[in-house]
CSV table of C-alpha atoms in Angstrom, one decimal:
chain,number,residue,atom,x,y,z
R,22,MET,CA,53.4,-92.1,37.3
R,23,GLU,CA,57.1,-92.7,37.1
R,24,ARG,CA,58.4,-95.2,34.7
R,25,GLY,CA,58.8,-98.6,36.3
R,26,THR,CA,56.1,-98.1,38.9
R,27,ARG,CA,52.7,-99.6,38.9
R,28,ALA,CA,49.4,-98.3,40.1
R,29,ASN,CA,48.0,-100.3,43.0
R,30,PRO,CA,44.3,-101.0,42.4
R,31,LEU,CA,44.0,-101.8,46.2
R,32,HIS,CA,45.5,-98.5,47.3
R,33,GLY,CA,43.1,-96.4,49.4
R,34,GLU,CA,41.8,-96.0,52.9
R,35,ASN,CA,41.3,-99.7,53.4
R,36,ASP,CA,44.7,-100.9,52.3
R,37,MET,CA,45.0,-104.6,52.6
R,38,LYS,CA,48.2,-106.4,53.7
R,39,ILE,CA,49.3,-110.0,53.9
R,40,PHE,CA,50.1,-111.2,57.4
R,41,ILE,CA,52.2,-114.3,57.8
R,42,TRP,CA,52.5,-116.2,61.0
R,43,ARG,CA,55.1,-119.0,61.3
R,44,HIS,CA,56.0,-121.2,64.2
R,45,SER,CA,58.3,-124.2,64.4
R,46,LYS,CA,58.7,-126.7,67.2
R,47,LEU,CA,61.6,-128.4,65.3
R,48,TYR,CA,64.1,-127.5,68.0
R,49,SER,CA,61.9,-127.1,71.0
R,50,SER,CA,62.5,-129.0,74.2
R,51,TRP,CA,60.8,-129.6,77.5
R,52,SER,CA,62.8,-126.7,78.9
R,53,MET,CA,60.8,-124.3,76.6
R,54,PHE,CA,57.6,-124.4,78.8
R,55,ASP,CA,56.4,-120.9,77.6
R,56,GLU,CA,56.7,-121.6,73.9
R,57,PRO,CA,53.5,-120.7,71.9
R,58,HIS,CA,51.2,-123.5,70.8
R,59,VAL,CA,49.4,-121.9,67.8
R,60,TYR,CA,47.5,-124.9,66.5
R,61,ARG,CA,45.2,-127.2,68.6
R,62,ASP,CA,46.6,-130.5,67.3
R,63,ASN,CA,50.2,-131.5,67.7
R,64,TYR,CA,52.4,-130.0,65.0
R,65,LEU,CA,56.0,-129.6,64.0
R,66,GLN,CA,55.6,-126.4,61.9
R,67,ALA,CA,52.6,-124.2,61.4
R,68,GLU,CA,52.1,-121.3,59.0
R,69,ILE,CA,49.0,-119.2,58.3
R,70,VAL,CA,48.8,-116.5,55.7
R,71,VAL,CA,45.9,-113.9,55.8
R,72,LEU,CA,44.9,-111.0,53.6
R,73,ALA,CA,43.4,-108.3,55.9
R,74,GLY,CA,43.5,-104.6,56.7
R,75,SER,CA,45.1,-105.0,60.1
R,76,PRO,CA,46.6,-107.6,62.4
R,77,GLU,CA,43.4,-107.6,64.5
R,78,GLU,CA,41.2,-108.2,61.5
R,79,ALA,CA,43.6,-111.0,60.4
R,80,LEU,CA,43.3,-112.6,63.9
R,81,GLU,CA,39.5,-112.3,63.8
R,82,LEU,CA,39.5,-114.2,60.5
R,83,ILE,CA,41.8,-116.8,61.9
R,84,GLY,CA,39.5,-117.2,64.9
R,85,GLU,CA,36.8,-118.5,62.6
R,86,ASP,CA,38.8,-121.8,62.5
R,87,PRO,CA,38.8,-123.3,66.0
R,88,GLN,CA,42.0,-125.3,65.3
R,89,TRP,CA,44.0,-122.1,65.4
R,90,ASN,CA,44.8,-120.5,68.7
R,91,LYS,CA,44.7,-116.7,68.0
R,92,GLU,CA,45.7,-115.8,71.6
R,93,GLU,CA,48.9,-117.8,71.1
R,94,LEU,CA,49.4,-116.2,67.7
R,95,ARG,CA,49.3,-112.8,69.3
R,96,ARG,CA,52.6,-113.7,71.0
R,97,ILE,CA,54.3,-113.9,67.6
R,98,ALA,CA,54.9,-110.9,65.4
R,99,PRO,CA,53.6,-111.7,61.9
R,100,ARG,CA,55.6,-110.8,58.8
R,101,VAL,CA,53.6,-108.1,57.0
R,102,VAL,CA,53.7,-107.8,53.3
R,103,GLU,CA,52.5,-104.5,51.9
R,104,LEU,CA,50.7,-104.6,48.6
R,105,ASP,CA,52.2,-101.5,47.2
R,106,GLN,CA,55.1,-103.1,45.4
R,107,PRO,CA,56.1,-106.5,44.1
R,108,ALA,CA,57.4,-108.9,46.7
R,109,VAL,CA,58.1,-112.5,47.5
R,110,VAL,CA,55.2,-113.4,49.8
R,111,SER,CA,56.4,-116.6,51.3
R,112,LYS,CA,59.3,-119.1,51.1
R,113,GLN,CA,59.5,-122.3,53.1
R,114,ILE,CA,62.1,-125.0,52.9
R,115,TYR,CA,61.8,-128.0,55.2
R,116,PHE,CA,64.6,-130.5,55.4
R,117,GLY,CA,62.9,-132.8,57.9
């Protein structure tokens, strides 16, 4: 192994990834009729972070909570964080 690299204990056939879905209605208006509605209750910002092997597996896990609308989440491309190197997983600043 090269100097400065780390062995990934999760590396293998079933590599896990972190999937992050974010949606904000902060600047939405009535003219945005086709905007996704990812959570059953009314919300301003929604974020869900899932550790899974694939986007489909992540959506199945999300589907276990009936508050989340996984069909609407399918309309949003998640941020995918690979677990093969150090990374900032999530940052959120809300000035509301």
